[in-house]
Amino acid sequence: NAGVTQTPKFQVLKTGQSMTLQCAQDMNHEYMSWYRQDPGMGLRLIHYSVGAGITDQGEVPNGYNVSRSTTEDFPLRLLSAAPSQTSVYFCASSSTLYEQYFGPGTRLTVT
Amino acid sequence: SQQGEEDPQALSIQEGENATMNCSYKTSINNLQWYRQNSGRGLVHLILIRSNEREKHSGRLRVTLDTSKKSSSLLITASRAADTASYFCATGPKAAGNKLTFGGGTRVLVKP
């Protein structure tokens, strides 16, 4: 199993550009989540999904969209990038409530 | 706002010593989890303790939970240089479905 994979690993955007961060898991997990981690801080939940076709907002959803058309994939879209979205983004999945498997992260810089 | 807050924010110890870190939270929980993050990597799940449990062990890890004080502690015994990492507690609040809320983490440095 590859586990949770994320692409790209690094990305630089200009303010106002849009992009999609990809996340895929091959463990047939129902639950998937997106977090952002700012320097020296913990993770904050952006959006999450409890199954294909079902998504919900987390703590910091503004400026981000998600969709879950398949069990495996959970892309995160930045609509119009802002410097405040410079962060490291982590995708996670789980088959049971709460015990989560994390991807390696995408380091995003918005200039 | 973060549900869990770790204490201390940073910890430096010698190899072979024990490392203890604490987590406090604000609302009722279903469970509390601890994760480790090595520099530049994703988080790795260490241990989960349910709200009806008081203590749990996994290898050199010991976790306690005191729901009356809304606090938990993680003890790493006989630390190794490879234990150098940031450690985060995460809570599954009862009112939040399956959402996890993470604390700010404790940075642990184990000196050889």
mmCIF file with all atom_site columns, N, CA and C in Angstrom, chain A residues 16-69:
data_model
loop_
_atom_site.group_PDB
_atom_site.id
_atom_site.type_symbol
_atom_site.label_atom_id
_atom_site.label_alt_id
_atom_site.label_comp_id
_atom_site.label_asym_id
_atom_site.label_entity_id
_atom_site.label_seq_id
_atom_site.pdbx_PDB_ins_code
_atom_site.Cartn_x
_atom_site.Cartn_y
_atom_site.Cartn_z
_atom_site.occupancy
_atom_site.B_iso_or_equiv
_atom_site.pdbx_formal_charge
_atom_site.auth_seq_id
_atom_site.auth_comp_id
_atom_site.auth_asym_id
_atom_site.auth_atom_id
_atom_site.pdbx_PDB_model_num
ATOM 1   N N  . GLY A 1 16 ? -3.690  35.520 -6.079 1.00 0.00 ? 16 GLY A N  1
ATOM 2   C CA . GLY A 1 16 ? -4.779  35.509 -7.042 1.00 0.00 ? 16 GLY A CA 1
ATOM 3   C C  . GLY A 1 16 ? -4.840  34.259 -7.905 1.00 0.00 ? 16 GLY A C  1
ATOM 4   N N  . GLN A 1 17 ? -3.765  33.502 -7.981 1.00 0.00 ? 17 GLN A N  1
ATOM 5   C CA . GLN A 1 17 ? -3.790  32.265 -8.756 1.00 0.00 ? 17 GLN A CA 1
ATOM 6   C C  . GLN A 1 17 ? -4.602  31.200 -8.027 1.00 0.00 ? 17 GLN A C  1
ATOM 7   N N  . SER A 1 18 ? -5.073  30.241 -8.805 1.00 0.00 ? 18 SER A N  1
ATOM 8   C CA . SER A 1 18 ? -5.794  29.112 -8.205 1.00 0.00 ? 18 SER A CA 1
ATOM 9   C C  . SER A 1 18 ? -5.010  27.835 -8.466 1.00 0.00 ? 18 SER A C  1
ATOM 10  N N  . MET A 1 19 ? -5.241  26.835 -7.639 1.00 0.00 ? 19 MET A N  1
ATOM 11  C CA . MET A 1 19 ? -4.609  25.547 -7.863 1.00 0.00 ? 19 MET A CA 1
ATOM 12  C C  . MET A 1 19 ? -5.330  24.476 -7.059 1.00 0.00 ? 19 MET A C  1
ATOM 13  N N  . THR A 1 20 ? -5.027  23.232 -7.388 1.00 0.00 ? 20 THR A N  1
ATOM 14  C CA . THR A 1 20 ? -5.603  22.090 -6.676 1.00 0.00 ? 20 THR A CA 1
ATOM 15  C C  . THR A 1 20 ? -4.490  21.248 -6.084 1.00 0.00 ? 20 THR A C  1
ATOM 16  N N  . LEU A 1 21 ? -4.611  20.993 -4.783 1.00 0.00 ? 21 LEU A N  1
ATOM 17  C CA . LEU A 1 21 ? -3.718  20.055 -4.111 1.00 0.00 ? 21 LEU A CA 1
ATOM 18  C C  . LEU A 1 21 ? -4.376  18.685 -4.166 1.00 0.00 ? 21 LEU A C  1
ATOM 19  N N  . GLN A 1 22 ? -3.599  17.699 -4.608 1.00 0.00 ? 22 GLN A N  1
ATOM 20  C CA . GLN A 1 22 ? -4.154  16.360 -4.764 1.00 0.00 ? 22 GLN A CA 1
ATOM 21  C C  . GLN A 1 22 ? -3.869  15.502 -3.546 1.00 0.00 ? 22 GLN A C  1
ATOM 22  N N  . CYS A 1 23 ? -4.831  14.660 -3.214 1.00 0.00 ? 23 CYS A N  1
ATOM 23  C CA . CYS A 1 23 ? -4.674  13.698 -2.128 1.00 0.00 ? 23 CYS A CA 1
ATOM 24  C C  . CYS A 1 23 ? -5.352  12.403 -2.539 1.00 0.00 ? 23 CYS A C  1
ATOM 25  N N  . ALA A 1 24 ? -4.650  11.293 -2.358 1.00 0.00 ? 24 ALA A N  1
ATOM 26  C CA . ALA A 1 24 ? -5.226  9.991  -2.677 1.00 0.00 ? 24 ALA A CA 1
ATOM 27  C C  . ALA A 1 24 ? -4.811  8.992  -1.611 1.00 0.00 ? 24 ALA A C  1
ATOM 28  N N  . GLN A 1 25 ? -5.717  8.051  -1.335 1.00 0.00 ? 25 GLN A N  1
ATOM 29  C CA . GLN A 1 25 ? -5.394  6.961  -0.394 1.00 0.00 ? 25 GLN A CA 1
ATOM 30  C C  . GLN A 1 25 ? -5.866  5.643  -0.992 1.00 0.00 ? 25 GLN A C  1
ATOM 31  N N  . ASP A 1 26 ? -5.097  4.589  -0.705 1.00 0.00 ? 26 ASP A N  1
ATOM 32  C CA . ASP A 1 26 ? -5.411  3.278  -1.271 1.00 0.00 ? 26 ASP A CA 1
ATOM 33  C C  . ASP A 1 26 ? -5.780  2.284  -0.194 1.00 0.00 ? 26 ASP A C  1
ATOM 34  N N  . MET A 1 27 ? -6.287  2.785  0.930  1.00 0.00 ? 27 MET A N  1
ATOM 35  C CA . MET A 1 27 ? -6.629  1.925  2.068  1.00 0.00 ? 27 MET A CA 1
ATOM 36  C C  . MET A 1 27 ? -8.141  1.750  2.211  1.00 0.00 ? 27 MET A C  1
ATOM 37  N N  . ASN A 1 28 ? -8.892  2.260  1.262  1.00 0.00 ? 28 ASN A N  1
ATOM 38  C CA . ASN A 1 28 ? -10.359 2.159  1.272  1.00 0.00 ? 28 ASN A CA 1
ATOM 39  C C  . ASN A 1 28 ? -10.960 2.823  2.525  1.00 0.00 ? 28 ASN A C  1
ATOM 40  N N  . HIS A 1 29 ? -10.318 3.908  2.978  1.00 0.00 ? 29 HIS A N  1
ATOM 41  C CA . HIS A 1 29 ? -10.815 4.614  4.154  1.00 0.00 ? 29 HIS A CA 1
ATOM 42  C C  . HIS A 1 29 ? -12.009 5.480  3.806  1.00 0.00 ? 29 HIS A C  1
ATOM 43  N N  . GLU A 1 30 ? -12.963 5.532  4.718  1.00 0.00 ? 30 GLU A N  1
ATOM 44  C CA . GLU A 1 30 ? -14.148 6.370  4.506  1.00 0.00 ? 30 GLU A CA 1
ATOM 45  C C  . GLU A 1 30 ? -13.843 7.841  4.789  1.00 0.00 ? 30 GLU A C  1
ATOM 46  N N  . TYR A 1 31 ? -13.090 8.081  5.831  1.00 0.00 ? 31 TYR A N  1
ATOM 47  C CA . TYR A 1 31 ? -12.907 9.440  6.300  1.00 0.00 ? 31 TYR A CA 1
ATOM 48  C C  . TYR A 1 31 ? -11.625 10.050 5.728  1.00 0.00 ? 31 TYR A C  1
ATOM 49  N N  . MET A 1 32 ? -11.721 11.270 5.223  1.00 0.00 ? 32 MET A N  1
ATOM 50  C CA . MET A 1 32 ? -10.554 11.994 4.752  1.00 0.00 ? 32 MET A CA 1
ATOM 51  C C  . MET A 1 32 ? -10.655 13.446 5.199  1.00 0.00 ? 32 MET A C  1
ATOM 52  N N  . SER A 1 33 ? -9.488  14.036 5.475  1.00 0.00 ? 33 SER A N  1
ATOM 53  C CA . SER A 1 33 ? -9.455  15.395 6.008  1.00 0.00 ? 33 SER A CA 1
ATOM 54  C C  . SER A 1 33 ? -8.299  16.175 5.399  1.00 0.00 ? 33 SER A C  1
ATOM 55  N N  . TRP A 1 34 ? -8.452  17.489 5.380  1.00 0.00 ? 34 TRP A N  1
ATOM 56  C CA . TRP A 1 34 ? -7.370  18.396 5.016  1.00 0.00 ? 34 TRP A CA 1
ATOM 57  C C  . TRP A 1 34 ? -7.073  19.307 6.196  1.00 0.00 ? 34 TRP A C  1
ATOM 58  N N  . TYR A 1 35 ? -5.778  19.454 6.499  1.00 0.00 ? 35 TYR A N  1
ATOM 59  C CA . TYR A 1 35 ? -5.316  20.333 7.560  1.00 0.00 ? 35 TYR A CA 1
ATOM 60  C C  . TYR A 1 35 ? -4.269  21.284 6.995  1.00 0.00 ? 35 TYR A C  1
ATOM 61  N N  . ARG A 1 36 ? -4.107  22.402 7.660  1.00 0.00 ? 36 ARG A N  1
ATOM 62  C CA . ARG A 1 36 ? -2.967  23.250 7.393  1.00 0.00 ? 36 ARG A CA 1
ATOM 63  C C  . ARG A 1 36 ? -2.161  23.418 8.675  1.00 0.00 ? 36 ARG A C  1
ATOM 64  N N  . GLN A 1 37 ? -0.853  23.518 8.501  1.00 0.00 ? 37 GLN A N  1
ATOM 65  C CA . GLN A 1 37 ? 0.028   23.688 9.656  1.00 0.00 ? 37 GLN A CA 1
ATOM 66  C C  . GLN A 1 37 ? 0.917   24.888 9.404  1.00 0.00 ? 37 GLN A C  1
ATOM 67  N N  . ASP A 1 38 ? 0.797   25.878 10.260 1.00 0.00 ? 38 ASP A N  1
ATOM 68  C CA . ASP A 1 38 ? 1.608   27.083 10.168 1.00 0.00 ? 38 ASP A CA 1
ATOM 69  C C  . ASP A 1 38 ? 2.813   26.932 11.094 1.00 0.00 ? 38 ASP A C  1
ATOM 70  N N  . PRO A 1 39 ? 3.890   27.667 10.832 1.00 0.00 ? 39 PRO A N  1
ATOM 71  C CA . PRO A 1 39 ? 5.150   27.464 11.567 1.00 0.00 ? 39 PRO A CA 1
ATOM 72  C C  . PRO A 1 39 ? 4.968   27.443 13.081 1.00 0.00 ? 39 PRO A C  1
ATOM 73  N N  . GLY A 1 40 ? 5.513   26.404 13.703 1.00 0.00 ? 40 GLY A N  1
ATOM 74  C CA . GLY A 1 40 ? 5.492   26.294 15.154 1.00 0.00 ? 40 GLY A CA 1
ATOM 75  C C  . GLY A 1 40 ? 4.126   26.029 15.754 1.00 0.00 ? 40 GLY A C  1
ATOM 76  N N  . MET A 1 41 ? 3.176   25.646 14.906 1.00 0.00 ? 41 MET A N  1
ATOM 77  C CA . MET A 1 41 ? 1.817   25.447 15.415 1.00 0.00 ? 41 MET A CA 1
ATOM 78  C C  . MET A 1 41 ? 1.309   24.048 15.114 1.00 0.00 ? 41 MET A C  1
ATOM 79  N N  . GLY A 1 42 ? 0.196   23.749 15.712 1.00 0.00 ? 42 GLY A N  1
ATOM 80  C CA . GLY A 1 42 ? -0.469  22.485 15.428 1.00 0.00 ? 42 GLY A CA 1
ATOM 81  C C  . GLY A 1 42 ? -1.238  22.549 14.127 1.00 0.00 ? 42 GLY A C  1
ATOM 82  N N  . LEU A 1 43 ? -2.068  21.554 13.911 1.00 0.00 ? 43 LEU A N  1
ATOM 83  C CA . LEU A 1 43 ? -2.839  21.463 12.673 1.00 0.00 ? 43 LEU A CA 1
ATOM 84  C C  . LEU A 1 43 ? -4.233  22.028 12.876 1.00 0.00 ? 43 LEU A C  1
ATOM 85  N N  . ARG A 1 44 ? -4.692  22.726 11.850 1.00 0.00 ? 44 ARG A N  1
ATOM 86  C CA . ARG A 1 44 ? -6.067  23.223 11.881 1.00 0.00 ? 44 ARG A CA 1
ATOM 87  C C  . ARG A 1 44 ? -6.845  22.579 10.732 1.00 0.00 ? 44 ARG A C  1
ATOM 88  N N  . LEU A 1 45 ? -8.039  22.125 11.039 1.00 0.00 ? 45 LEU A N  1
ATOM 89  C CA . LEU A 1 45 ? -8.857  21.404 10.074 1.00 0.00 ? 45 LEU A CA 1
ATOM 90  C C  . LEU A 1 45 ? -9.499  22.372 9.088  1.00 0.00 ? 45 LEU A C  1
ATOM 91  N N  . ILE A 1 46 ? -9.316  22.094 7.792  1.00 0.00 ? 46 ILE A N  1
ATOM 92  C CA . ILE A 1 46 ? -9.887  22.956 6.753  1.00 0.00 ? 46 ILE A CA 1
ATOM 93  C C  . ILE A 1 46 ? -11.245 22.401 6.310  1.00 0.00 ? 46 ILE A C  1
ATOM 94  N N  . HIS A 1 47 ? -11.241 21.183 5.780  1.00 0.00 ? 47 HIS A N  1
ATOM 95  C CA . HIS A 1 47 ? -12.449 20.484 5.353  1.00 0.00 ? 47 HIS A CA 1
ATOM 96  C C  . HIS A 1 47 ? -12.272 19.011 5.638  1.00 0.00 ? 47 HIS A C  1
ATOM 97  N N  . TYR A 1 48 ? -13.383 18.304 5.737  1.00 0.00 ? 48 TYR A N  1
ATOM 98  C CA . TYR A 1 48 ? -13.277 16.866 5.873  1.00 0.00 ? 48 TYR A CA 1
ATOM 99  C C  . TYR A 1 48 ? -14.439 16.183 5.164  1.00 0.00 ? 48 TYR A C  1
ATOM 100 N N  . SER A 1 49 ? -14.319 14.868 5.002  1.00 0.00 ? 49 SER A N  1
ATOM 101 C CA . SER A 1 49 ? -15.326 14.080 4.295  1.00 0.00 ? 49 SER A CA 1
ATOM 102 C C  . SER A 1 49 ? -15.521 12.755 5.011  1.00 0.00 ? 49 SER A C  1
ATOM 103 N N  . VAL A 1 50 ? -16.781 12.343 5.156  1.00 0.00 ? 50 VAL A N  1
ATOM 104 C CA . VAL A 1 50 ? -17.075 11.068 5.811  1.00 0.00 ? 50 VAL A CA 1
ATOM 105 C C  . VAL A 1 50 ? -17.427 9.993  4.795  1.00 0.00 ? 50 VAL A C  1
ATOM 106 N N  . GLY A 1 51 ? -17.285 10.294 3.530  1.00 0.00 ? 51 GLY A N  1
ATOM 107 C CA . GLY A 1 51 ? -17.534 9.316  2.481  1.00 0.00 ? 51 GLY A CA 1
ATOM 108 C C  . GLY A 1 51 ? -17.709 10.020 1.149  1.00 0.00 ? 51 GLY A C  1
ATOM 109 N N  . ALA A 1 52 ? -17.717 9.237  0.080  1.00 0.00 ? 52 ALA A N  1
ATOM 110 C CA . ALA A 1 52 ? -17.875 9.816  -1.259 1.00 0.00 ? 52 ALA A CA 1
ATOM 111 C C  . ALA A 1 52 ? -19.167 10.620 -1.331 1.00 0.00 ? 52 ALA A C  1
ATOM 112 N N  . GLY A 1 53 ? -19.051 11.831 -1.833 1.00 0.00 ? 53 GLY A N  1
ATOM 113 C CA . GLY A 1 53 ? -20.196 12.708 -2.008 1.00 0.00 ? 53 GLY A CA 1
ATOM 114 C C  . GLY A 1 53 ? -20.575 13.515 -0.779 1.00 0.00 ? 53 GLY A C  1
ATOM 115 N N  . ILE A 1 54 ? -19.844 13.318 0.339  1.00 0.00 ? 54 ILE A N  1
ATOM 116 C CA . ILE A 1 54 ? -20.190 14.015 1.583  1.00 0.00 ? 54 ILE A CA 1
ATOM 117 C C  . ILE A 1 54 ? -18.980 14.785 2.103  1.00 0.00 ? 54 ILE A C  1
ATOM 118 N N  . THR A 1 55 ? -19.105 16.094 2.196  1.00 0.00 ? 55 THR A N  1
ATOM 119 C CA . THR A 1 55 ? -18.025 16.916 2.749  1.00 0.00 ? 55 THR A CA 1
ATOM 120 C C  . THR A 1 55 ? -18.601 17.898 3.752  1.00 0.00 ? 55 THR A C  1
ATOM 121 N N  . ASP A 1 56 ? -17.729 18.408 4.607  1.00 0.00 ? 56 ASP A N  1
ATOM 122 C CA . ASP A 1 56 ? -18.169 19.387 5.597  1.00 0.00 ? 56 ASP A CA 1
ATOM 123 C C  . ASP A 1 56 ? -17.000 20.297 5.937  1.00 0.00 ? 56 ASP A C  1
ATOM 124 N N  . GLN A 1 57 ? -17.315 21.464 6.488  1.00 0.00 ? 57 GLN A N  1
ATOM 125 C CA . GLN A 1 57 ? -16.289 22.443 6.802  1.00 0.00 ? 57 GLN A CA 1
ATOM 126 C C  . GLN A 1 57 ? -15.635 22.146 8.143  1.00 0.00 ? 57 GLN A C  1
ATOM 127 N N  . GLY A 1 58 ? -14.364 22.522 8.222  1.00 0.00 ? 58 GLY A N  1
ATOM 128 C CA . GLY A 1 58 ? -13.647 22.440 9.478  1.00 0.00 ? 58 GLY A CA 1
ATOM 129 C C  . GLY A 1 58 ? -13.528 23.808 10.117 1.00 0.00 ? 58 GLY A C  1
ATOM 130 N N  . GLU A 1 59 ? -12.413 24.026 10.771 1.00 0.00 ? 59 GLU A N  1
ATOM 131 C CA . GLU A 1 59 ? -12.203 25.261 11.535 1.00 0.00 ? 59 GLU A CA 1
ATOM 132 C C  . GLU A 1 59 ? -11.866 26.455 10.652 1.00 0.00 ? 59 GLU A C  1
ATOM 133 N N  . VAL A 1 60 ? -11.133 26.230 9.551  1.00 0.00 ? 60 VAL A N  1
ATOM 134 C CA . VAL A 1 60 ? -10.663 27.331 8.699  1.00 0.00 ? 60 VAL A CA 1
ATOM 135 C C  . VAL A 1 60 ? -10.983 27.069 7.231  1.00 0.00 ? 60 VAL A C  1
ATOM 136 N N  . PRO A 1 61 ? -12.243 27.037 6.823  1.00 0.00 ? 61 PRO A N  1
ATOM 137 C CA . PRO A 1 61 ? -12.594 26.645 5.456  1.00 0.00 ? 61 PRO A CA 1
ATOM 138 C C  . PRO A 1 61 ? -12.526 27.750 4.402  1.00 0.00 ? 61 PRO A C  1
ATOM 139 N N  . ASN A 1 62 ? -12.491 29.002 4.848  1.00 0.00 ? 62 ASN A N  1
ATOM 140 C CA . ASN A 1 62 ? -12.599 30.099 3.889  1.00 0.00 ? 62 ASN A CA 1
ATOM 141 C C  . ASN A 1 62 ? -11.429 30.117 2.918  1.00 0.00 ? 62 ASN A C  1
ATOM 142 N N  . GLY A 1 63 ? -11.762 30.244 1.620  1.00 0.00 ? 63 GLY A N  1
ATOM 143 C CA . GLY A 1 63 ? -10.744 30.293 0.578  1.00 0.00 ? 63 GLY A CA 1
ATOM 144 C C  . GLY A 1 63 ? -10.410 28.931 -0.009 1.00 0.00 ? 63 GLY A C  1
ATOM 145 N N  . TYR A 1 64 ? -11.064 27.889 0.488  1.00 0.00 ? 64 TYR A N  1
ATOM 146 C CA . TYR A 1 64 ? -10.796 26.521 0.037  1.00 0.00 ? 64 TYR A CA 1
ATOM 147 C C  . TYR A 1 64 ? -12.101 25.816 -0.329 1.00 0.00 ? 64 TYR A C  1
ATOM 148 N N  . ASN A 1 65 ? -12.016 24.979 -1.376 1.00 0.00 ? 65 ASN A N  1
ATOM 149 C CA . ASN A 1 65 ? -13.129 24.110 -1.725 1.00 0.00 ? 65 ASN A CA 1
ATOM 150 C C  . ASN A 1 65 ? -12.659 22.672 -1.790 1.00 0.00 ? 65 ASN A C  1
ATOM 151 N N  . VAL A 1 66 ? -13.557 21.741 -1.521 1.00 0.00 ? 66 VAL A N  1
ATOM 152 C CA . VAL A 1 66 ? -13.242 20.321 -1.655 1.00 0.00 ? 66 VAL A CA 1
ATOM 153 C C  . VAL A 1 66 ? -14.398 19.618 -2.330 1.00 0.00 ? 66 VAL A C  1
ATOM 154 N N  . SER A 1 67 ? -14.100 18.436 -2.851 1.00 0.00 ? 67 SER A N  1
ATOM 155 C CA . SER A 1 67 ? -15.128 17.543 -3.361 1.00 0.00 ? 67 SER A CA 1
ATOM 156 C C  . SER A 1 67 ? -14.642 16.124 -3.120 1.00 0.00 ? 67 SER A C  1
ATOM 157 N N  . ARG A 1 68 ? -15.553 15.179 -3.090 1.00 0.00 ? 68 ARG A N  1
ATOM 158 C CA . ARG A 1 68 ? -15.179 13.777 -2.865 1.00 0.00 ? 68 ARG A CA 1
ATOM 159 C C  . ARG A 1 68 ? -16.045 12.923 -3.795 1.00 0.00 ? 68 ARG A C  1
ATOM 160 N N  . SER A 1 69 ? -15.560 12.770 -5.027 1.00 0.00 ? 69 SER A N  1
ATOM 161 C CA . SER A 1 69 ? -16.329 11.997 -6.004 1.00 0.00 ? 69 SER A CA 1
ATOM 162 C C  . SER A 1 69 ? -16.032 10.510 -5.912 1.00 0.00 ? 69 SER A C  1
#
